[in-house]
Amino acid sequence: MPTTKIQVNRAPVLTLWAAVVAEELGHSREEALTLGRVLAGLNAASKARRIGLVEEQETKAEPRGAQTRKPDTVKLLGRDIPIAQTPAGPRALEGDQPANPQAVERYLESRFGPHLEMVEEAFRALARSRSKEDLERSAYRLYEVFRPKVPEGERGWGARGVLDLEKIRQLAENASV
């Protein structure tokens, strides 16, 4: 019987789920991986501010008359993710640099180990169980239902929890959630 419960922290789960959702919404695999990585980073930064691990950074006022171009964005799981066009195609921006899809692949492989393919298959089945419109609308809510349960607050920062693949499979079968 295949493993249905995996010990992992939330960041790689969100990274992979967001990448799968992005692919199902029409983004290339490489772009989707970078979108997932940056989305997880933005969520982590928001949580760090919320629980007081880092202070809110003050924004520097732009010099009068300065012309700064805002990056293009992709909306994913309710967040606007900045992107840049690169010779290899669109990539999400980590700071002012395009994220590296190969680095994201290595990160996911290191976090999920031999379970990566099985987790990705469960995520794909869940994403494909929804229409594109419903997936766009409900992807983050679905993540909140299946994400690993870890303690709230600073003690839970980076803590591993249980990702239950059977729960994900049930969500795929019950498209009303």
Tab-separated table of C-alpha atoms in Angstrom:
chain	number	residue	atom	x	y	z
A	1	MET	CA	0.000	0.000	0.000
A	2	PRO	CA	1.470	3.404	-0.949
A	3	THR	CA	2.402	5.960	1.687
A	4	THR	CA	-0.457	8.348	2.368
A	5	LYS	CA	1.084	10.483	5.101
A	6	ILE	CA	4.317	12.396	4.627
A	7	GLN	CA	6.251	14.513	7.149
A	8	VAL	CA	7.110	17.848	5.525
A	9	ASN	CA	6.910	21.531	6.321
A	10	ARG	CA	4.490	23.880	4.604
A	11	ALA	CA	6.825	25.845	2.322
A	12	PRO	CA	7.578	23.054	-0.148
A	13	VAL	CA	3.922	21.960	-0.064
A	14	LEU	CA	2.780	25.459	-1.015
A	15	THR	CA	5.561	25.771	-3.606
A	16	LEU	CA	4.560	22.535	-5.336
A	17	TRP	CA	0.795	23.141	-5.075
A	18	ALA	CA	1.138	26.658	-6.524
A	19	ALA	CA	3.336	25.326	-9.348
A	20	VAL	CA	0.786	22.618	-10.198
A	21	VAL	CA	-2.051	25.157	-10.132
A	22	ALA	CA	-0.077	27.553	-12.344
A	23	GLU	CA	0.585	24.783	-14.860
A	24	GLU	CA	-3.085	23.795	-14.894
A	25	LEU	CA	-3.929	27.457	-15.554
A	26	GLY	CA	-1.705	27.445	-18.652
A	27	HIS	CA	1.781	28.482	-17.540
A	28	SER	CA	4.820	26.501	-18.694
A	29	ARG	CA	6.403	24.107	-16.219
A	30	GLU	CA	9.451	26.351	-15.789
A	31	GLU	CA	7.403	29.495	-15.208
A	32	ALA	CA	5.050	27.620	-12.873
A	33	LEU	CA	7.938	26.399	-10.720
A	34	THR	CA	9.220	29.948	-10.296
A	35	LEU	CA	5.715	31.238	-9.539
A	36	GLY	CA	5.332	28.592	-6.828
A	37	ARG	CA	8.707	29.428	-5.294
A	38	VAL	CA	8.059	33.164	-5.177
A	39	LEU	CA	4.498	32.756	-3.889
A	40	ALA	CA	5.721	30.568	-1.013
A	41	GLY	CA	8.420	33.145	-0.242
A	42	LEU	CA	5.892	35.993	-0.178
A	43	ASN	CA	3.657	34.011	2.171
A	44	ALA	CA	6.598	33.210	4.447
A	45	ALA	CA	7.600	36.883	4.567
A	46	SER	CA	4.016	37.875	5.440
A	47	LYS	CA	3.905	35.310	8.252
A	48	ALA	CA	7.301	36.401	9.577
A	49	ARG	CA	5.991	39.970	9.842
A	50	ARG	CA	2.702	38.800	11.390
A	51	ILE	CA	4.371	36.795	14.164
A	52	GLY	CA	7.030	39.440	14.795
A	53	LEU	CA	10.127	37.656	13.467
A	54	VAL	CA	10.898	40.609	11.211
A	55	GLU	CA	9.809	44.203	11.279
A	56	GLU	CA	7.866	45.860	8.487
A	57	GLN	CA	10.336	47.566	6.174
A	58	GLU	CA	9.800	51.203	5.463
A	59	THR	CA	9.398	52.013	1.817
A	60	LYS	CA	11.804	54.562	0.480
A	61	ALA	CA	10.212	57.511	-1.223
A	62	GLU	CA	11.011	57.677	-4.917
A	63	PRO	CA	12.902	60.798	-5.949
A	64	ARG	CA	10.595	63.325	-7.525
A	65	GLY	CA	10.271	62.698	-11.235
A	66	ALA	CA	11.810	59.207	-11.035
A	67	GLN	CA	10.426	56.823	-13.613
A	68	THR	CA	10.353	53.268	-12.290
A	69	ARG	CA	8.557	50.603	-14.253
A	70	LYS	CA	6.494	48.231	-12.173
A	71	PRO	CA	7.048	44.605	-13.172
A	72	ASP	CA	4.286	42.662	-14.857
A	73	THR	CA	2.414	40.362	-12.503
A	74	VAL	CA	0.581	37.057	-12.541
A	75	LYS	CA	-2.227	36.491	-10.058
A	76	LEU	CA	-1.901	33.106	-8.371
A	77	LEU	CA	-3.628	31.837	-5.214
A	78	GLY	CA	-4.851	35.361	-4.551
A	79	ARG	CA	-1.427	37.024	-4.787
A	80	ASP	CA	0.133	39.188	-7.452
A	81	ILE	CA	3.479	37.627	-8.345
A	82	PRO	CA	5.972	39.897	-10.156
A	83	ILE	CA	7.385	38.397	-13.346
A	84	ALA	CA	10.016	39.283	-15.903
A	85	GLN	CA	10.500	38.180	-19.480
A	86	THR	CA	13.769	36.288	-19.884
A	87	PRO	CA	15.304	34.674	-22.982
A	88	ALA	CA	14.021	31.342	-21.616
A	89	GLY	CA	10.485	32.693	-21.080
A	90	PRO	CA	8.607	34.395	-18.242
A	91	ARG	CA	9.971	33.849	-14.730
A	92	ALA	CA	8.745	35.027	-11.342
A	93	LEU	CA	10.997	37.548	-9.652
A	94	GLU	CA	12.763	36.893	-6.359
A	95	GLY	CA	13.588	40.441	-5.411
A	96	ASP	CA	14.814	41.841	-8.708
A	97	GLN	CA	16.172	38.566	-10.129
A	98	PRO	CA	14.283	35.895	-12.079
A	99	ALA	CA	13.864	32.695	-10.063
A	100	ASN	CA	15.642	29.609	-11.362
A	101	PRO	CA	13.261	26.725	-12.189
A	102	GLN	CA	16.038	24.121	-11.899
A	103	ALA	CA	16.805	25.335	-8.369
A	104	VAL	CA	13.107	24.994	-7.497
A	105	GLU	CA	13.115	21.413	-8.850
A	106	ARG	CA	16.154	20.563	-6.691
A	107	TYR	CA	14.496	22.169	-3.658
A	108	LEU	CA	11.315	20.116	-4.130
A	109	GLU	CA	13.307	16.910	-4.673
A	110	SER	CA	15.263	17.542	-1.470
A	111	ARG	CA	12.128	18.222	0.596
A	112	PHE	CA	9.841	15.475	-0.701
A	113	GLY	CA	12.495	12.887	-1.544
A	114	PRO	CA	11.046	9.699	-2.986
A	115	HIS	CA	7.496	10.975	-2.392
A	116	LEU	CA	7.685	13.903	-4.831
A	117	GLU	CA	6.072	12.139	-7.775
A	118	MET	CA	3.248	10.731	-5.638
A	119	VAL	CA	2.512	14.131	-4.063
A	120	GLU	CA	2.590	15.863	-7.442
A	121	GLU	CA	0.181	13.278	-8.893
A	122	ALA	CA	-2.250	13.863	-6.006
A	123	PHE	CA	-1.999	17.635	-6.507
A	124	ARG	CA	-2.606	17.270	-10.266
A	125	ALA	CA	-5.672	15.114	-9.685
A	126	LEU	CA	-7.031	17.721	-7.274
A	127	ALA	CA	-6.308	20.625	-9.633
A	128	ARG	CA	-7.893	18.786	-12.582
A	129	SER	CA	-11.003	17.998	-10.565
A	130	ARG	CA	-11.941	21.690	-10.793
A	131	SER	CA	-12.716	23.917	-13.753
A	132	LYS	CA	-10.034	26.537	-14.424
A	133	GLU	CA	-12.333	29.261	-13.069
A	134	ASP	CA	-13.041	27.311	-9.881
A	135	LEU	CA	-9.364	26.418	-9.482
A	136	GLU	CA	-8.367	30.088	-9.753
A	137	ARG	CA	-10.973	30.989	-7.151
A	138	SER	CA	-10.468	28.116	-4.694
A	139	ALA	CA	-6.794	27.063	-4.957
A	140	TYR	CA	-5.668	28.782	-1.755
A	141	ARG	CA	-8.737	27.620	0.173
A	142	LEU	CA	-7.960	24.040	-0.933
A	143	TYR	CA	-4.371	24.469	0.268
A	144	GLU	CA	-5.676	25.596	3.667
A	145	VAL	CA	-7.703	22.377	3.889
A	146	PHE	CA	-4.868	19.941	3.099
A	147	ARG	CA	-1.705	21.769	4.231
A	148	PRO	CA	0.337	20.091	6.966
A	149	LYS	CA	-0.874	20.957	10.431
A	150	VAL	CA	1.859	22.636	12.467
A	151	PRO	CA	1.752	24.700	15.662
A	152	GLU	CA	0.863	28.374	15.245
A	153	GLY	CA	3.332	31.111	15.991
A	154	GLU	CA	7.094	31.187	16.151
A	155	ARG	CA	7.454	27.638	17.521
A	156	GLY	CA	5.771	26.355	14.358
A	157	TRP	CA	8.111	28.243	12.063
A	158	GLY	CA	9.608	25.687	9.709
A	159	ALA	CA	8.143	22.806	11.725
A	160	ARG	CA	7.239	19.636	9.913
A	161	GLY	CA	3.667	18.469	9.832
A	162	VAL	CA	1.743	15.652	8.223
A	163	LEU	CA	0.662	15.974	4.598
A	164	ASP	CA	-2.169	13.466	4.152
A	165	LEU	CA	-2.395	12.360	0.515
A	166	GLU	CA	-5.625	10.493	1.173
A	167	LYS	CA	-7.235	13.770	2.223
A	168	ILE	CA	-6.054	15.343	-1.047
A	169	ARG	CA	-7.452	12.417	-3.041
A	170	GLN	CA	-10.792	12.788	-1.239
A	171	LEU	CA	-10.874	16.499	-2.083
A	172	ALA	CA	-10.329	15.564	-5.735
A	173	GLU	CA	-13.265	13.162	-5.617
A	174	ASN	CA	-15.488	15.720	-3.863
A	175	ALA	CA	-15.287	18.761	-6.140
A	176	SER	CA	-17.762	20.723	-3.994
A	177	VAL	CA	-15.136	21.589	-1.347
